[in-house]
């Protein structure tokens, strides 16, 4: 049974407070959804609104379409499978020997007090990374913080701030084999998008600090002791993690936002292997780099320590008296 319009009007006029309440409720809902849409759009603008696709290799539709989707899918399936296999195999081998040395290394670290140098390095790294964060927010390119070098910087801040524990040992050994990105960033710098004052200088300082922190922690020993020089299981684990991280998280975010995160959409302008197979080349030479780069840092450090110690001992020798 339908009400007559006149009776409906009479009913509404007899309850004006209900009509007014419903109108205010509708307005509040509209304002809420409008503010939600604005907040979400504003958040996205902060994250990648400042990425300029006019810069070559920065992103955009052309960069996202650099590779055919069939090739991109096939490469992703292959390297994701390889990464998962590397993670599973290396974890099985690490578990067999890891528990034996953890107790000894933890005991060595707990006997040492926190040093002024470690705290000073922590403050310095936080200041540098804070400047980088400021540049990213100022240029509305916060999404670039997902790049591996920034992730490794955050891992190193954790290592400097965290007391000696088993997790710190795991993070230390992994980041030792993730420093090859810093070497590439220094050898083939991509700075054509860094336009703010001192932004380029902070780029180089941050990547140099990626080497300073592990060298200092190697000097501390204890849980910051690397695995045996002929053991490559930690390097293999780091390689698998990087494959999964690049071909899943970075690639998906890059395709959704059309931002070239760590060159997963298209090659960098300074890439010596520029072309349709650049990701194949990169996966090959970066696997080799990951496997040997951390070992080279360890060998150079332990080779340089005796030389430096001999030099300091010579300087401390008292000068012979001349008669």
CSV table of C-alpha atoms in Angstrom, one decimal:
chain,number,residue,atom,x,y,z
A,1,UNK,CA,0.0,0.0,0.0
A,2,UNK,CA,1.5,3.4,-1.1
A,3,UNK,CA,1.1,6.6,0.9
A,4,UNK,CA,-0.3,9.6,-0.8
A,5,UNK,CA,2.3,12.4,-1.3
A,6,UNK,CA,0.2,14.7,0.8
A,7,UNK,CA,0.3,12.3,3.7
A,8,UNK,CA,4.0,11.8,3.3
A,9,UNK,CA,4.5,15.6,3.5
A,10,UNK,CA,2.3,15.8,6.5
A,11,UNK,CA,4.3,13.0,8.2
A,12,UNK,CA,7.6,14.8,7.4
A,13,UNK,CA,6.3,18.1,8.7
A,14,UNK,CA,5.2,16.4,11.9
A,15,UNK,CA,8.7,15.1,12.5
A,16,UNK,CA,11.0,17.9,11.3
A,17,UNK,CA,13.9,16.9,13.6
A,18,UNK,CA,14.2,13.5,11.9
A,19,UNK,CA,14.3,15.1,8.4
A,20,UNK,CA,17.0,17.6,9.6
A,21,UNK,CA,19.0,14.8,11.2
A,22,UNK,CA,18.9,12.7,8.0
A,23,UNK,CA,20.0,15.7,5.9
A,24,UNK,CA,22.9,16.4,8.3
A,25,UNK,CA,23.8,12.7,8.3
A,26,UNK,CA,23.9,12.6,4.5
A,27,UNK,CA,26.1,15.7,4.4
A,28,UNK,CA,28.5,14.3,6.9
A,29,UNK,CA,28.8,11.1,4.9
A,30,UNK,CA,29.5,13.0,1.7
A,31,UNK,CA,32.2,15.1,3.5
A,32,UNK,CA,33.7,12.0,5.0
A,33,UNK,CA,34.0,10.2,1.7
A,34,UNK,CA,35.3,13.4,0.0
A,35,UNK,CA,37.9,13.8,2.7
A,36,UNK,CA,38.9,10.1,2.4
A,37,UNK,CA,39.3,10.4,-1.4
A,38,UNK,CA,41.3,13.6,-0.9
A,39,UNK,CA,43.5,12.1,1.7
A,40,UNK,CA,44.2,9.0,-0.4
A,41,UNK,CA,44.9,11.1,-3.5
A,42,UNK,CA,47.2,13.4,-1.4
A,43,UNK,CA,49.0,10.3,-0.1
A,44,UNK,CA,49.6,9.0,-3.6
A,45,UNK,CA,50.8,12.4,-4.6
A,46,UNK,CA,53.4,12.4,-1.8
A,47,UNK,CA,54.5,8.9,-2.7
A,48,UNK,CA,55.1,9.2,-6.5
A,49,UNK,CA,53.5,12.4,-7.7
A,50,UNK,CA,56.9,14.1,-8.3
A,51,UNK,CA,58.3,11.4,-10.5
A,52,UNK,CA,58.8,13.1,-13.9
A,53,UNK,CA,58.5,10.7,-16.8
A,54,UNK,CA,60.2,13.2,-19.1
A,55,UNK,CA,63.5,12.2,-17.7
A,56,UNK,CA,64.8,9.2,-19.5
A,57,UNK,CA,64.7,6.0,-17.4
A,58,UNK,CA,62.6,7.6,-14.7
A,59,UNK,CA,59.3,6.0,-15.6
A,60,UNK,CA,56.2,6.6,-17.5
A,61,UNK,CA,54.1,4.7,-20.1
A,62,UNK,CA,57.1,4.3,-22.6
A,63,UNK,CA,59.3,2.9,-19.8
A,64,UNK,CA,56.6,0.5,-18.6
A,65,UNK,CA,56.2,-0.8,-22.2
A,66,UNK,CA,59.9,-1.1,-22.8
A,67,UNK,CA,59.6,-4.9,-22.6
A,68,UNK,CA,56.8,-7.0,-24.1
A,69,UNK,CA,54.5,-8.4,-21.5
A,70,UNK,CA,55.2,-12.0,-22.6
A,71,UNK,CA,59.0,-11.5,-22.1
A,72,UNK,CA,58.4,-9.7,-18.7
A,73,UNK,CA,56.2,-12.5,-17.5
A,74,UNK,CA,58.6,-15.3,-18.6
A,75,UNK,CA,61.6,-13.6,-17.0
A,76,UNK,CA,59.6,-13.0,-13.8
A,77,UNK,CA,58.6,-16.7,-13.5
A,78,UNK,CA,62.1,-17.9,-14.2
A,79,UNK,CA,63.9,-15.7,-11.7
A,80,UNK,CA,61.2,-16.0,-9.0
A,81,UNK,CA,61.6,-19.7,-9.2
A,82,UNK,CA,65.4,-19.5,-9.1
A,83,UNK,CA,65.2,-17.1,-6.1
A,84,UNK,CA,62.8,-19.4,-4.2
A,85,UNK,CA,65.1,-22.4,-4.8
A,86,UNK,CA,68.2,-20.5,-3.7
A,87,UNK,CA,66.4,-19.4,-0.5
A,88,UNK,CA,65.2,-22.9,0.4
A,89,UNK,CA,68.6,-24.6,-0.3
A,90,UNK,CA,70.7,-22.0,1.4
A,91,UNK,CA,68.5,-21.9,4.5
A,92,UNK,CA,68.8,-25.7,4.9
A,93,UNK,CA,72.6,-25.5,4.8
A,94,UNK,CA,72.8,-22.5,7.1
A,95,UNK,CA,70.6,-24.1,9.8
A,96,UNK,CA,73.0,-26.9,10.1
A,97,UNK,CA,76.0,-24.8,11.1
A,98,UNK,CA,74.4,-21.5,12.3
A,99,UNK,CA,73.4,-22.7,15.8
A,100,UNK,CA,76.9,-24.0,16.6
A,101,UNK,CA,78.6,-20.6,16.3
A,102,UNK,CA,75.8,-18.3,17.6
A,103,UNK,CA,76.5,-19.0,21.3
A,104,UNK,CA,80.2,-18.3,20.9
A,105,UNK,CA,79.9,-15.1,18.9
A,106,UNK,CA,77.2,-13.8,21.3
A,107,UNK,CA,79.4,-14.4,24.3
A,108,UNK,CA,82.2,-12.5,22.6
A,109,UNK,CA,80.0,-9.5,21.8
A,110,UNK,CA,78.4,-9.3,25.2
A,111,UNK,CA,81.8,-8.9,26.9
A,112,UNK,CA,82.4,-5.7,24.9
A,113,UNK,CA,80.9,-2.4,25.9
A,114,UNK,CA,79.2,0.0,23.5
A,115,UNK,CA,81.8,2.4,22.0
A,116,UNK,CA,81.6,6.1,21.2
A,117,UNK,CA,82.5,5.3,17.6
A,118,UNK,CA,79.4,3.1,17.1
A,119,UNK,CA,77.1,5.8,18.5
A,120,UNK,CA,78.8,8.5,16.4
A,121,UNK,CA,78.4,6.4,13.3
A,122,UNK,CA,74.8,5.8,14.1
A,123,UNK,CA,74.0,9.5,14.5
A,124,UNK,CA,75.9,10.3,11.2
A,125,UNK,CA,74.1,7.7,9.2
A,126,UNK,CA,70.7,8.8,10.6
A,127,UNK,CA,71.4,12.4,9.7
A,128,UNK,CA,72.4,11.4,6.2
A,129,UNK,CA,69.4,9.2,5.7
A,130,UNK,CA,67.2,11.9,7.3
A,131,UNK,CA,68.4,14.3,4.6
A,132,UNK,CA,67.6,11.8,1.9
A,133,UNK,CA,64.1,11.3,3.4
A,134,UNK,CA,63.7,15.1,3.3
A,135,UNK,CA,64.6,15.2,-0.3
A,136,UNK,CA,62.2,12.4,-1.2
A,137,UNK,CA,59.3,14.2,0.6
A,138,UNK,CA,60.2,17.6,-0.9
A,139,UNK,CA,60.3,16.2,-4.4
A,140,UNK,CA,57.3,13.8,-3.8
A,141,UNK,CA,59.3,10.7,-4.7
A,142,UNK,CA,59.0,8.8,-1.5
A,143,UNK,CA,58.5,5.6,-3.5
A,144,UNK,CA,62.2,5.5,-4.3
A,145,UNK,CA,62.9,4.6,-0.7
A,146,UNK,CA,61.9,1.0,-1.8
A,147,UNK,CA,65.2,0.8,-3.8
A,148,UNK,CA,67.7,-1.7,-2.4
A,149,UNK,CA,70.3,0.8,-1.3
A,150,UNK,CA,67.8,2.6,0.9
A,151,UNK,CA,66.7,-0.7,2.3
A,152,UNK,CA,70.3,-1.7,3.1
A,153,UNK,CA,70.8,1.7,4.8
A,154,UNK,CA,67.8,1.0,7.1
A,155,UNK,CA,69.3,-2.4,7.8
A,156,UNK,CA,72.6,-0.8,8.8
A,157,UNK,CA,70.8,1.7,11.0
A,158,UNK,CA,69.2,-1.3,12.7
A,159,UNK,CA,72.6,-2.9,13.2
A,160,UNK,CA,74.1,0.2,14.8
A,161,UNK,CA,71.2,0.7,17.1
A,162,UNK,CA,70.4,-3.0,18.0
A,163,UNK,CA,72.3,-4.7,20.9
A,164,UNK,CA,74.2,-7.9,20.0
A,165,UNK,CA,71.7,-10.7,19.3
A,166,UNK,CA,71.0,-13.5,16.9
A,167,UNK,CA,68.9,-11.3,14.6
A,168,UNK,CA,71.7,-8.7,14.3
A,169,UNK,CA,74.1,-11.5,13.3
A,170,UNK,CA,71.7,-12.7,10.5
A,171,UNK,CA,71.1,-9.1,9.3
A,172,UNK,CA,74.8,-8.3,9.3
A,173,UNK,CA,75.7,-11.4,7.2
A,174,UNK,CA,72.9,-10.7,4.7
A,175,UNK,CA,73.7,-7.0,4.2
A,176,UNK,CA,77.4,-7.9,3.6
A,177,UNK,CA,76.2,-9.6,0.4
A,178,UNK,CA,73.9,-6.8,-0.6
A,179,UNK,CA,76.5,-4.0,-1.1
A,180,UNK,CA,77.1,-4.6,-4.8
A,181,UNK,CA,74.3,-2.1,-5.5
A,182,UNK,CA,76.3,0.6,-3.8
A,183,UNK,CA,79.3,-0.2,-6.0
A,184,UNK,CA,77.1,0.1,-9.2
A,185,UNK,CA,75.6,3.4,-7.9
A,186,UNK,CA,79.1,4.8,-7.5
A,187,UNK,CA,80.4,3.5,-10.8
A,188,UNK,CA,77.3,4.2,-12.9
A,189,UNK,CA,75.5,7.0,-11.0
A,190,UNK,CA,72.0,8.0,-12.0
A,191,UNK,CA,71.7,11.6,-10.8
A,192,UNK,CA,69.9,13.3,-13.7
A,193,UNK,CA,66.8,13.6,-11.5
A,194,UNK,CA,68.5,15.1,-8.4
A,195,UNK,CA,67.9,18.8,-8.8
A,196,UNK,CA,67.7,20.1,-5.2
A,197,UNK,CA,70.7,21.7,-3.6
A,198,UNK,CA,73.1,19.1,-2.1
A,199,UNK,CA,70.9,16.3,-3.2
A,200,UNK,CA,73.7,14.9,-5.5
A,201,UNK,CA,76.3,15.2,-2.7
A,202,UNK,CA,74.0,13.3,-0.3
A,203,UNK,CA,73.7,10.6,-2.9
A,204,UNK,CA,77.4,9.9,-3.0
A,205,UNK,CA,77.9,10.3,0.8
A,206,UNK,CA,75.1,7.8,1.5
A,207,UNK,CA,76.5,5.2,-0.9
A,208,UNK,CA,80.0,5.6,0.6
A,209,UNK,CA,78.6,5.1,4.1
A,210,UNK,CA,77.2,1.8,2.9
A,211,UNK,CA,80.8,0.6,2.9
A,212,UNK,CA,82.0,2.5,6.0
A,213,UNK,CA,79.4,0.8,8.3
A,214,UNK,CA,80.2,-2.9,7.5
A,215,UNK,CA,84.0,-2.2,7.7
A,216,UNK,CA,83.5,-0.6,11.2
A,217,UNK,CA,81.4,-3.5,12.3
A,218,UNK,CA,83.9,-6.1,11.0
A,219,UNK,CA,86.4,-4.4,13.3
A,220,UNK,CA,84.0,-5.0,16.3
A,221,UNK,CA,84.0,-8.8,15.6
A,222,UNK,CA,81.7,-10.9,17.8
A,223,UNK,CA,78.4,-11.3,16.1
A,224,UNK,CA,79.8,-9.1,13.3
A,225,UNK,CA,82.1,-11.9,12.2
A,226,UNK,CA,81.4,-13.0,8.7
A,227,UNK,CA,81.0,-16.7,7.7
A,228,UNK,CA,84.1,-18.7,6.6
A,229,UNK,CA,85.6,-17.3,3.4
A,230,UNK,CA,84.8,-20.5,1.4
A,231,UNK,CA,81.2,-20.7,2.6
A,232,UNK,CA,78.8,-19.1,0.0
A,233,UNK,CA,75.4,-20.1,1.6
A,234,UNK,CA,74.8,-16.6,3.0
A,235,UNK,CA,75.7,-15.1,-0.3
A,236,UNK,CA,73.3,-17.5,-2.1
A,237,UNK,CA,70.5,-16.6,0.4
A,238,UNK,CA,71.1,-12.9,-0.3
A,239,UNK,CA,70.9,-13.5,-4.0
A,240,UNK,CA,67.6,-15.4,-3.7
A,241,UNK,CA,66.1,-12.7,-1.5
A,242,UNK,CA,67.1,-10.0,-4.0
A,243,UNK,CA,65.6,-12.0,-6.9
A,244,UNK,CA,62.3,-12.3,-5.1
A,245,UNK,CA,62.3,-8.7,-4.0
A,246,UNK,CA,63.0,-7.3,-7.4
A,247,UNK,CA,60.8,-9.5,-9.6
A,248,UNK,CA,57.8,-9.4,-7.2
A,249,UNK,CA,57.6,-6.3,-5.0
A,250,UNK,CA,59.6,-3.8,-7.0
A,251,UNK,CA,58.2,-4.9,-10.4
A,252,UNK,CA,54.6,-4.9,-9.3
A,253,UNK,CA,54.9,-1.5,-7.7
A,254,UNK,CA,56.7,-0.2,-10.8
A,255,UNK,CA,54.0,-1.5,-13.1
A,256,UNK,CA,51.1,-0.1,-11.0
A,257,UNK,CA,52.7,3.4,-10.6
A,258,UNK,CA,54.8,3.4,-13.8
A,259,UNK,CA,57.8,4.3,-11.7
A,260,UNK,CA,61.1,2.6,-12.7
A,261,UNK,CA,62.1,1.2,-9.3
A,262,UNK,CA,65.7,0.0,-9.5
A,263,UNK,CA,65.3,-0.3,-13.3
A,264,UNK,CA,62.8,-3.1,-13.3
A,265,UNK,CA,60.7,-1.4,-16.0
A,266,UNK,CA,63.4,-0.1,-18.3
A,267,UNK,CA,67.2,0.2,-18.3
A,268,UNK,CA,69.0,3.1,-16.8
A,269,UNK,CA,70.6,5.7,-19.1
A,270,UNK,CA,74.0,4.6,-17.9
A,271,UNK,CA,73.4,0.9,-18.3
A,272,UNK,CA,76.2,-0.7,-20.4
A,273,UNK,CA,73.9,-3.5,-21.4
A,274,UNK,CA,71.1,-1.2,-22.6
A,275,UNK,CA,68.6,-3.2,-24.7
A,276,UNK,CA,65.7,-5.7,-24.5
A,277,UNK,CA,67.9,-8.3,-22.6
A,278,UNK,CA,69.2,-5.9,-20.0
A,279,UNK,CA,67.5,-7.7,-17.1
A,280,UNK,CA,69.0,-11.0,-18.2
A,281,UNK,CA,72.5,-9.5,-18.2
A,282,UNK,CA,71.8,-7.7,-14.9
A,283,UNK,CA,70.6,-10.9,-13.2
A,284,UNK,CA,73.8,-12.7,-14.4
A,285,UNK,CA,76.4,-10.1,-13.5
A,286,UNK,CA,74.7,-9.2,-10.2
A,287,UNK,CA,74.6,-12.9,-9.2
A,288,UNK,CA,78.3,-13.1,-9.7
A,289,UNK,CA,78.8,-9.7,-7.9
A,290,UNK,CA,76.7,-10.8,-4.9
A,291,UNK,CA,78.6,-14.1,-4.6
A,292,UNK,CA,82.0,-12.5,-4.6
A,293,UNK,CA,81.6,-8.8,-3.6
A,294,UNK,CA,81.0,-9.4,0.1
A,295,UNK,CA,83.9,-12.0,0.2
A,296,UNK,CA,86.2,-9.4,-1.4
A,297,UNK,CA,85.3,-6.8,1.3
A,298,UNK,CA,86.1,-9.4,4.0
A,299,UNK,CA,89.4,-10.4,2.4
A,300,UNK,CA,90.5,-6.8,1.9
A,301,UNK,CA,89.6,-5.9,5.5
A,302,UNK,CA,91.4,-8.9,7.1
A,303,UNK,CA,94.3,-8.4,4.8
A,304,UNK,CA,94.6,-4.7,5.6
A,305,UNK,CA,94.3,-5.0,9.4
A,306,UNK,CA,97.8,-6.6,9.9
A,307,UNK,CA,99.4,-4.0,7.6
A,308,UNK,CA,97.7,-1.1,9.5
A,309,UNK,CA,98.7,-2.6,12.8
A,310,UNK,CA,102.3,-2.9,11.7
A,311,UNK,CA,102.3,0.7,10.5
A,312,UNK,CA,100.9,1.9,13.9
A,313,UNK,CA,103.5,-0.2,15.8
A,314,UNK,CA,106.3,1.4,13.8
A,315,UNK,CA,105.0,4.9,14.5
A,316,UNK,CA,104.8,4.1,18.3
A,317,UNK,CA,108.4,3.0,18.4
A,318,UNK,CA,110.6,5.5,20.3
A,319,UNK,CA,113.2,7.2,18.3
A,320,UNK,CA,116.7,5.9,18.9
A,321,UNK,CA,119.1,8.3,20.8
A,322,UNK,CA,122.0,9.5,18.7
A,323,UNK,CA,125.4,9.6,20.5
